[in-house]
Coordinates of C-alpha atoms and ligand atoms in Angstrom, one line a residue:
M1 CA 26.2 138.7 12.0
E2 CA 26.1 138.8 8.2
V3 CA 24.4 142.1 8.5
S4 CA 27.8 143.9 8.9
A5 CA 28.6 142.9 5.3
F6 CA 25.9 145.3 4.0
M7 CA 26.8 148.3 6.1
N8 CA 29.5 150.2 4.4
K9 CA 29.8 153.7 5.7
T10 CA 32.9 154.7 7.7
T11 CA 32.3 157.0 10.6
V12 CA 35.0 159.7 10.8
I13 CA 35.2 160.7 14.5
S14 CA 35.2 164.5 14.6
A15 CA 37.9 166.6 16.3
E16 CA 35.1 167.9 18.6
A17 CA 34.2 164.4 19.7
L18 CA 37.9 163.7 20.5
R19 CA 38.2 167.0 22.4
V20 CA 35.3 165.8 24.6
Q21 CA 37.3 162.6 25.3
Q22 CA 40.2 164.7 26.4
E23 CA 38.0 166.5 28.8
N24 CA 36.8 163.1 30.1
C25 CA 40.5 162.2 30.7
Q26 CA 40.8 165.4 32.7
K27 CA 37.7 164.5 34.7
I28 CA 39.1 161.0 35.5
K29 CA 42.3 162.7 36.6
E30 CA 40.4 164.9 39.0
Y31 CA 38.3 162.0 40.3
W32 CA 41.6 160.3 41.5
L33 CA 43.2 163.6 42.7
D34 CA 40.2 164.2 44.9
Q35 CA 40.9 160.9 46.6
G36 CA 44.7 161.6 46.8
I37 CA 45.4 158.4 44.7
T38 CA 47.7 157.8 41.8
P39 CA 45.8 155.1 39.9
V40 CA 47.6 152.3 38.1
A41 CA 46.5 150.5 34.9
F42 CA 47.3 147.1 33.3
V43 CA 46.7 146.6 29.6
D44 CA 46.9 143.0 28.5
T45 CA 47.1 142.4 24.7
Y46 CA 46.3 139.3 22.7
G47 CA 46.4 138.9 18.9
C48 CA 48.1 140.7 16.1
Q49 CA 50.1 143.9 15.6
Q50 CA 46.8 145.7 15.0
N51 CA 45.9 145.0 18.5
E52 CA 49.3 146.0 19.8
A53 CA 48.8 149.3 18.0
D54 CA 45.4 149.7 19.5
S55 CA 46.8 148.9 23.0
E56 CA 49.3 151.7 22.6
R57 CA 46.4 154.1 22.1
I58 CA 44.5 152.6 25.1
R59 CA 47.6 153.3 27.2
G60 CA 47.9 156.8 25.7
M61 CA 44.3 157.6 26.9
L62 CA 44.9 156.1 30.3
E63 CA 48.1 158.1 30.7
A64 CA 46.2 161.2 29.7
A65 CA 43.7 160.3 32.5
G66 CA 46.5 160.2 35.1
Y67 CA 47.2 156.4 35.3
A68 CA 50.6 155.0 35.7
M69 CA 51.2 151.7 33.9
T70 CA 51.9 148.4 35.6
D71 CA 52.6 144.9 34.2
T72 CA 50.4 142.9 36.5
E73 CA 46.7 142.4 37.2
E74 CA 47.3 142.4 41.0
G75 CA 46.5 145.8 42.5
A76 CA 45.7 147.4 39.2
D77 CA 42.9 150.0 39.4
V78 CA 41.9 149.3 35.8
I79 CA 42.6 146.2 33.7
V80 CA 41.9 146.4 30.0
I81 CA 42.0 143.1 28.1
N82 CA 42.5 143.7 24.4
T83 CA 41.3 140.4 22.8
C84 CA 41.8 138.4 19.6
A85 CA 39.1 136.1 18.1
I86 CA 41.0 134.7 15.2
R87 CA 40.9 131.1 16.5
E88 CA 38.9 129.4 19.2
H89 CA 42.0 128.9 21.3
A90 CA 42.4 132.7 21.5
N91 CA 38.9 133.1 22.9
Q92 CA 39.4 130.2 25.4
R93 CA 42.6 131.8 26.8
V94 CA 40.8 135.1 27.4
F95 CA 37.9 133.4 29.2
G96 CA 40.3 131.4 31.3
N97 CA 42.2 134.5 32.4
L98 CA 38.9 136.4 32.9
G99 CA 37.8 133.8 35.4
A100 CA 41.0 134.3 37.5
L101 CA 40.3 138.0 37.7
T102 CA 37.4 137.5 40.1
H103 CA 40.2 136.8 42.7
T104 CA 42.3 139.9 41.9
K105 CA 39.2 142.0 42.1
R106 CA 38.2 140.5 45.4
R107 CA 41.6 141.5 46.8
H108 CA 41.4 145.0 45.3
P109 CA 37.7 145.9 45.3
R110 CA 38.1 149.2 43.4
Q111 CA 39.5 147.3 40.4
K112 CA 37.6 147.9 37.2
I113 CA 37.8 145.4 34.4
F114 CA 37.3 146.2 30.7
L115 CA 37.3 143.8 27.8
C116 CA 37.8 145.2 24.2
G117 CA 39.2 144.2 20.8
C118 CA 38.0 141.6 18.4
M119 CA 36.1 139.3 20.8
A120 CA 34.0 142.3 21.8
G121 CA 32.8 142.2 18.2
Q122 CA 31.3 138.7 18.6
P123 CA 27.7 138.9 19.7
E124 CA 27.8 135.5 21.5
V125 CA 30.8 136.6 23.5
V126 CA 29.0 139.8 24.6
E127 CA 26.0 137.7 25.6
R128 CA 28.2 135.4 27.7
L129 CA 30.0 138.3 29.4
K130 CA 26.6 139.9 30.2
K131 CA 25.2 136.7 31.7
S132 CA 28.1 135.0 33.4
Y133 CA 31.0 137.5 33.9
H134 CA 29.6 140.1 36.3
H135 CA 33.0 141.2 37.4
V136 CA 33.6 142.7 33.9
D137 CA 32.6 146.4 34.2
G138 CA 32.9 147.4 30.6
V139 CA 33.0 146.1 27.1
F140 CA 33.8 148.0 23.9
N141 CA 34.4 146.8 20.4
T142 CA 37.1 148.1 18.0
H143 CA 34.8 150.7 16.5
H144 CA 34.4 152.4 19.9
L145 CA 38.0 152.4 21.1
W146 CA 38.2 156.2 20.8
M147 CA 35.5 156.7 23.5
F148 CA 37.2 154.6 26.2
P149 CA 37.7 157.7 28.5
E150 CA 33.9 158.3 28.5
L151 CA 33.2 154.6 29.3
L152 CA 35.8 154.6 32.1
L153 CA 34.4 157.8 33.6
R154 CA 30.9 156.3 33.6
V155 CA 32.1 153.1 35.3
L156 CA 33.9 155.1 38.0
R157 CA 31.1 157.5 38.7
Q158 CA 28.0 155.5 38.2
K159 CA 29.2 152.1 39.3
K160 CA 27.3 150.5 36.5
R161 CA 28.4 148.2 33.7
V162 CA 28.8 149.8 30.3
W163 CA 28.6 148.3 26.8
A164 CA 29.7 149.9 23.6
V165 CA 29.3 147.0 21.3
E166 CA 27.0 148.2 18.5
D167 CA 28.1 146.9 15.1
S168 CA 29.1 149.4 12.4
A169 CA 31.1 149.6 9.3
G170 CA 33.9 151.0 11.4
S171 CA 35.4 154.3 12.5
I172 CA 38.5 156.4 11.9
A173 CA 39.7 158.5 14.7
E174 CA 42.8 160.7 14.2
G175 CA 44.7 162.2 17.1
I176 CA 44.0 159.7 20.0
P177 CA 46.9 160.0 22.4
V178 CA 49.4 157.2 22.0
R179 CA 51.9 155.7 24.5
R180 CA 54.3 153.6 22.4
S181 CA 55.8 150.5 23.8
G182 CA 59.2 150.9 22.2
K183 CA 61.6 153.7 21.2
L184 CA 63.1 151.9 18.3
K185 CA 60.3 150.2 16.4
G186 CA 56.9 151.8 15.8
W187 CA 53.6 150.7 14.3
V188 CA 51.6 152.9 11.9
S189 CA 48.2 151.8 10.7
V190 CA 47.5 152.7 7.1
M191 CA 44.0 151.2 7.1
Y192 CA 41.6 149.4 9.2
G193 CA 39.1 146.5 8.7
C194 CA 38.9 144.1 5.8
N195 CA 36.5 143.5 2.8
N196 CA 37.8 140.2 1.7
F197 CA 35.6 137.9 3.7
C198 CA 37.8 134.8 3.3
S199 CA 35.4 132.1 4.2
Y200 CA 37.2 131.0 7.4
C201 CA 37.9 134.4 8.8
I202 CA 36.3 136.4 11.6
V203 CA 38.2 139.7 11.0
P204 CA 35.7 141.4 8.6
Y205 CA 32.9 140.8 11.1
V206 CA 34.8 142.1 14.2
R207 CA 36.8 144.9 12.6
G208 CA 34.4 146.2 10.0
R209 CA 34.8 147.4 6.4
E210 CA 38.1 148.4 4.8
R211 CA 38.9 152.0 5.4
S212 CA 42.1 153.9 4.6
R213 CA 43.6 156.7 6.5
Q214 CA 44.4 159.9 4.6
P215 CA 47.9 159.7 3.1
E216 CA 48.9 163.0 4.8
D217 CA 47.9 161.6 8.2
V218 CA 49.9 158.4 7.6
I219 CA 53.0 160.3 6.4
A220 CA 52.8 162.8 9.2
E221 CA 52.8 160.0 11.8
C222 CA 55.8 158.3 10.1
R223 CA 57.7 161.6 9.9
E224 CA 57.1 162.2 13.6
L225 CA 58.4 158.8 14.5
I226 CA 61.5 159.2 12.3
E227 CA 62.2 162.6 13.8
Q228 CA 61.9 161.1 17.3
G229 CA 64.6 158.6 16.3
Y230 CA 62.6 155.5 15.5
K231 CA 64.7 153.1 13.3
E232 CA 61.9 150.9 12.0
I233 CA 58.3 151.5 11.1
T234 CA 55.9 148.7 10.3
L235 CA 52.9 149.9 8.3
L236 CA 49.8 147.9 9.3
G237 CA 46.6 146.8 7.7
Q238 CA 44.8 143.5 7.2
N239 CA 45.3 143.9 3.5
V240 CA 47.6 146.8 2.8
N241 CA 47.5 146.3 -0.9
S242 CA 44.0 147.5 -1.1
Y243 CA 45.0 150.8 0.6
G244 CA 43.3 153.9 -1.0
K245 CA 40.5 152.1 -2.9
D246 CA 38.0 153.9 -0.7
L247 CA 39.7 157.3 -1.0
D248 CA 39.4 159.8 -3.9
C249 CA 43.1 160.7 -3.9
G250 CA 44.1 158.2 -6.5
W251 CA 46.9 156.8 -4.3
D252 CA 47.5 153.1 -4.0
F253 CA 49.7 151.4 -1.4
A254 CA 52.8 151.5 -3.6
D255 CA 52.4 155.3 -4.0
L256 CA 52.1 155.7 -0.2
L257 CA 55.1 153.5 0.5
S258 CA 57.2 155.3 -2.0
E259 CA 56.2 158.7 -0.6
I260 CA 57.0 157.6 3.0
A261 CA 60.4 156.3 2.0
K262 CA 61.3 159.9 0.8
I263 CA 61.4 161.1 4.4
P264 CA 65.0 161.7 5.2
G265 CA 66.7 159.6 7.9
E266 CA 68.2 156.2 8.7
Y267 CA 65.3 153.8 9.1
L268 CA 63.6 150.8 7.6
L269 CA 60.0 150.5 6.5
R270 CA 58.1 147.2 6.7
F271 CA 54.5 146.4 6.1
M272 CA 51.9 143.7 6.7
T273 CA 49.9 142.1 5.6
S274 CA 49.8 141.8 1.8
H275 CA 47.0 139.9 0.2
P276 CA 48.1 138.1 -3.0
R277 CA 44.9 139.2 -4.6
D278 CA 46.0 142.9 -4.9
A279 CA 49.8 142.5 -4.8
S280 CA 51.4 144.0 -7.9
K281 CA 54.6 144.4 -9.8
K282 CA 54.4 148.1 -9.1
L283 CA 54.6 147.4 -5.4
F284 CA 57.7 145.1 -5.9
D285 CA 59.4 147.8 -8.0
V286 CA 58.8 150.4 -5.3
M287 CA 60.2 148.0 -2.7
A288 CA 63.3 147.4 -4.9
S289 CA 63.8 151.1 -5.6
S290 CA 64.4 152.3 -2.1
P291 CA 67.1 151.2 0.4
R292 CA 64.7 152.3 3.2
I293 CA 62.2 149.7 2.4
A294 CA 63.0 146.2 3.8
K295 CA 63.4 143.4 1.2
Q296 CA 60.9 141.3 3.1
L297 CA 57.5 140.2 2.0
H298 CA 54.8 138.4 4.1
L299 CA 52.5 137.1 1.5
P300 CA 50.0 134.6 3.0
F301 CA 49.0 131.8 0.6
Q302 CA 46.8 129.7 3.0
S303 CA 46.7 126.7 0.7
G304 CA 48.5 125.4 -2.3
N305 CA 45.4 123.8 -3.9
D306 CA 43.1 125.6 -6.2
R307 CA 39.8 124.0 -5.1
V308 CA 40.6 124.9 -1.4
L309 CA 41.7 128.4 -2.4
K310 CA 38.3 128.9 -4.1
A311 CA 36.4 127.5 -1.1
M312 CA 38.4 129.9 1.0
N313 CA 37.3 132.8 -1.2
R314 CA 40.9 133.9 -1.7
H315 CA 40.5 135.2 -5.3
Y316 CA 43.8 133.8 -6.7
D317 CA 45.0 130.4 -7.7
R318 CA 48.3 128.6 -7.3
A319 CA 49.7 129.7 -10.6
R320 CA 48.9 133.3 -10.0
Y321 CA 50.5 133.1 -6.5
L322 CA 53.7 131.5 -7.9
E323 CA 53.8 134.2 -10.6
L324 CA 53.7 136.9 -8.0
I325 CA 56.6 135.2 -6.1
R326 CA 58.5 135.1 -9.4
L327 CA 57.9 138.8 -10.0
A328 CA 58.9 139.7 -6.5
R329 CA 62.1 137.7 -6.6
E330 CA 62.9 139.1 -10.1
A331 CA 62.7 142.7 -8.6
M332 CA 64.5 141.7 -5.4
P333 CA 66.8 138.7 -5.7
D334 CA 67.6 138.6 -1.9
L335 CA 64.0 138.9 -0.8
V336 CA 63.0 137.3 2.5
L337 CA 59.7 135.6 2.1
T338 CA 57.3 134.5 4.8
S339 CA 53.7 133.3 4.7
D340 CA 50.6 132.0 6.6
V341 CA 49.1 128.7 5.9
I342 CA 46.0 126.8 7.1
V343 CA 45.9 123.1 7.5
G344 CA 42.7 121.1 7.7
F345 CA 40.3 123.5 6.0
P346 CA 36.9 121.7 5.7
G347 CA 37.0 119.0 3.2
E348 CA 40.8 119.3 2.5
T349 CA 41.9 115.9 1.2
E350 CA 45.3 114.3 1.5
E351 CA 46.1 115.2 -2.1
E352 CA 45.0 118.8 -1.6
F353 CA 47.2 119.0 1.5
E354 CA 50.1 117.6 -0.5
D355 CA 49.7 120.6 -2.9
T356 CA 50.3 122.8 0.1
L357 CA 53.5 120.9 1.0
S358 CA 54.7 121.1 -2.6
L359 CA 54.1 124.8 -2.7
I360 CA 56.3 125.5 0.3
E361 CA 59.0 123.3 -1.3
T362 CA 58.7 125.2 -4.5
V363 CA 58.8 128.7 -2.9
G364 CA 61.3 128.0 -0.1
Y365 CA 60.0 130.4 2.5
D366 CA 62.3 131.7 5.2
A367 CA 59.6 131.2 7.8
L368 CA 56.0 130.1 7.9
F369 CA 53.1 130.8 10.3
T370 CA 51.1 127.6 10.4
F371 CA 47.6 127.2 11.7
I372 CA 45.0 124.4 12.0
F373 CA 41.6 125.5 10.8
S374 CA 39.4 126.7 13.6
P375 CA 35.7 127.2 12.9
R376 CA 34.6 130.8 13.7
P377 CA 30.9 131.3 14.4
G378 CA 29.1 133.2 11.7
T379 CA 31.6 132.5 8.9
P380 CA 30.7 130.4 5.9
A381 CA 33.5 127.8 6.5
A382 CA 32.1 127.0 10.0
K383 CA 29.1 125.6 8.2
M384 CA 31.0 123.5 5.7
E385 CA 31.2 119.8 6.1
D386 CA 34.4 118.8 7.7
P387 CA 34.9 115.0 7.8
T388 CA 38.7 115.0 8.5
S389 CA 39.5 113.8 12.0
R390 CA 41.5 115.9 14.5
E391 CA 44.2 113.3 14.5
E392 CA 44.5 113.5 10.7
K393 CA 44.7 117.3 10.9
N394 CA 47.3 117.1 13.6
A395 CA 49.4 114.7 11.6
R396 CA 49.2 117.0 8.5
F397 CA 50.2 119.9 10.7
K398 CA 53.2 118.0 12.0
R399 CA 54.3 117.1 8.5
L400 CA 54.0 120.7 7.4
C401 CA 56.0 122.0 10.3
D402 CA 58.7 119.4 9.8
T403 CA 59.0 120.3 6.2
Q404 CA 59.2 124.0 6.9
D405 CA 61.7 123.5 9.7
R406 CA 64.0 121.7 7.3
I407 CA 63.6 124.5 4.7
S408 CA 64.2 127.2 7.3
S409 CA 67.3 125.5 8.6
E410 CA 68.7 125.2 5.1
R411 CA 68.0 128.8 4.3
H412 CA 69.5 129.9 7.6
R413 CA 72.6 127.8 7.0
A414 CA 73.2 129.6 3.7
Y415 CA 73.9 132.8 5.7
I416 CA 77.0 131.3 7.3
G417 CA 80.1 133.2 6.2
K418 CA 78.1 136.2 5.0
T419 CA 78.0 139.6 6.5
V420 CA 74.6 141.1 7.2
R421 CA 73.5 144.6 8.4
V422 CA 71.3 144.4 11.5
L423 CA 69.4 146.7 13.8
V424 CA 70.4 145.9 17.4
D425 CA 67.1 145.8 19.4
G426 CA 67.9 144.3 22.8
S427 CA 69.9 141.8 24.8
E428 CA 69.2 138.4 26.2
D429 CA 71.3 135.9 28.1
G430 CA 74.5 138.0 27.7
L431 CA 74.1 138.4 23.9
L432 CA 72.8 141.2 21.8
T433 CA 69.7 140.5 19.8
S434 CA 69.1 142.0 16.4
R435 CA 67.2 141.7 13.2
T436 CA 68.4 141.7 9.6
E437 CA 66.6 143.7 7.0
G438 CA 64.7 140.6 6.1
G439 CA 63.6 140.2 9.8
R440 CA 65.9 137.2 10.7
L441 CA 66.9 137.1 14.3
V442 CA 70.7 137.4 14.9
R443 CA 72.4 137.0 18.3
F444 CA 76.0 138.1 18.9
P445 CA 78.3 139.3 21.7
G446 CA 78.7 143.1 22.1
A447 CA 78.2 146.1 24.3
E448 CA 74.7 147.2 25.4
E449 CA 75.5 150.7 24.0
L450 CA 75.0 149.2 20.6
I451 CA 71.3 148.8 21.2
G452 CA 69.5 151.1 18.8
T453 CA 72.2 151.2 16.2
Y454 CA 72.8 149.4 12.9
Q455 CA 75.8 147.1 12.8
N456 CA 77.5 144.7 10.4
V457 CA 77.6 141.2 11.7
R458 CA 79.4 138.2 10.2
I459 CA 77.3 135.0 10.5
T460 CA 79.1 132.1 12.1
D461 CA 76.3 129.7 13.0
S462 CA 72.6 129.0 12.5
T463 CA 69.5 127.1 13.8
T464 CA 66.0 126.7 12.4
W465 CA 64.9 129.9 14.1
S466 CA 67.9 132.2 14.3
L467 CA 71.4 133.1 13.3
A468 CA 74.5 133.7 15.4
G469 CA 77.5 135.8 14.6
E470 CA 80.1 138.4 15.5
L471 CA 80.6 142.1 14.9
E472 CA 82.7 142.8 11.9
Ligands
SAH501 N1 44.8 139.8 6.9 C1 45.8 138.8 6.9 C2 45.6 137.7 8.0 C3 45.2 138.0 9.3 S1 44.8 136.7 10.3 C4 45.8 138.1 5.6 O1 44.8 138.0 4.9 O2 46.9 137.7 5.2 C5 46.4 135.8 10.3 C6 46.3 134.4 9.8 O3 45.5 133.6 10.7 C7 45.7 134.2 8.5 O4 46.5 134.5 7.4 C8 45.3 132.8 8.5 O5 46.4 131.9 8.1 C9 45.0 132.5 10.0 N2 43.6 132.3 10.2 C10 42.6 133.2 10.1 N3 41.4 132.7 10.4 C11 41.7 131.4 10.8 C12 40.8 130.3 11.2 N4 39.6 130.4 11.3 N5 41.5 129.1 11.5 C13 42.8 129.0 11.4 N6 43.6 130.0 11.0 C14 43.1 131.2 10.7
SF4_502 FE1 40.8 137.6 7.2 FE2 41.0 137.3 4.6 FE3 40.7 139.7 5.6 FE4 43.0 138.5 6.0 S1 42.2 139.1 4.0 S2 41.8 139.6 7.5 S3 42.4 136.3 6.2 S4 39.2 138.1 5.6
F3S503 FE1 43.1 138.7 16.2 FE2 41.7 140.7 15.7 FE3 44.2 140.6 15.0 S1 41.0 138.7 15.6 S2 44.5 138.5 14.6 S3 43.5 140.7 17.0 S4 42.5 141.6 13.9

């Protein structure tokens, strides 16, 4: 597996290769037309926003091939499972659901099953699928997403299993058709892959080397979304702050963000994820300078202890992280801050864990995504000695969550009496749901017609997770 660390050439998929895929979509359409069938497809997504964005492209290709979308496995002519490998639990869920699909396939024998995404980049997963999951017809890793129409056509015509799982530094394919899930909020990838090799993390192995899209491609996609009426764009990358390092255009992420924010219109720009290693004052100043950029920063710290941070290969220490937070808040006093943290990294002692607790008290995050360390095959941390018991890790995890719940409640309570501007994005149990610029969930009574508009809401109540209010 380590071999992928030494392969570093991005494959740019040519316009010609993508045109061939369009022709394959046409051939799939004809395959079904000949039988007088309108085929239906189910795409099931696990994992992060990057996978959500990929699934929108898988649906785009399926739609171009004549498929209608359904939201159930039962009766679907093709099922695509877009998987996540970040923790062992994610893998187990997928294998559990895969097992159940033997039954849906028996009831609907023409059903074809594909597995793609990050698990398809794990050699031991591919082996297991080959040996024990014969009802899976096709597997492709993230580097081969663009050739899904060809794989599907081969499965339909030749009735043979297909595998597109070769490892590579990664590909960039512009112009894959996309069927977006929402009309209000859109994802736009600015880069793919990751070069950081944090010692616990599987992502660089399954998603390949860091590669940036050309600024003009990113800007054009954002402009298109804004012209179509999208109100929120989230720029995606595993480490957006290293955007542009592999291009010759001299742009960094702050330059890109600042340029996108010049596109006229009423919308908000968000981005994730920022790695503290490359975050800069320049970025915070750009965020502060435009009302179109949300004053929200997701800046994962993972651990509050310097020894653990070093063992994680994170390339910053506690002092540097806190300095970044100071600079960010200096530029944006109302900044909403969120973060990721791992509990129970191999060898983490009680004192080291307490450094994490004290860091979250010092910073006062609005919300935190908390994880218990999960060893990933092939990563350095999976081989480190890990004497801490599961019970101890669970107990630390609970202390961390309790501490953050208290902090989140306090921060939410401080909104009471204030008026916030929100984007109304849906309704639930008779109330409208919306998000503040900082991404906080606000529920309030109002007419469904308000969905898709910005409103001012006065906050009257709060919980750990959300705010409640009324229209002003
Ligand atoms: N690129 C992002 C993170 C992507 S993964 C970044 O670097 O910030 C999302 C989160 O999952 C990580 O921030 C980390 O907290 C968690 N994570 C990753 N690998 C993990 C593992 N092996 N065990 C537990 N949590 C993990
Ligand atoms: Fe994983 Fe680290 Fe890359 Fe994030 S920056 S995806 S945690 S290797
Ligand atoms: Fe999971 Fe892959 Fe995202 S491992 S978190 S889906 S990059």
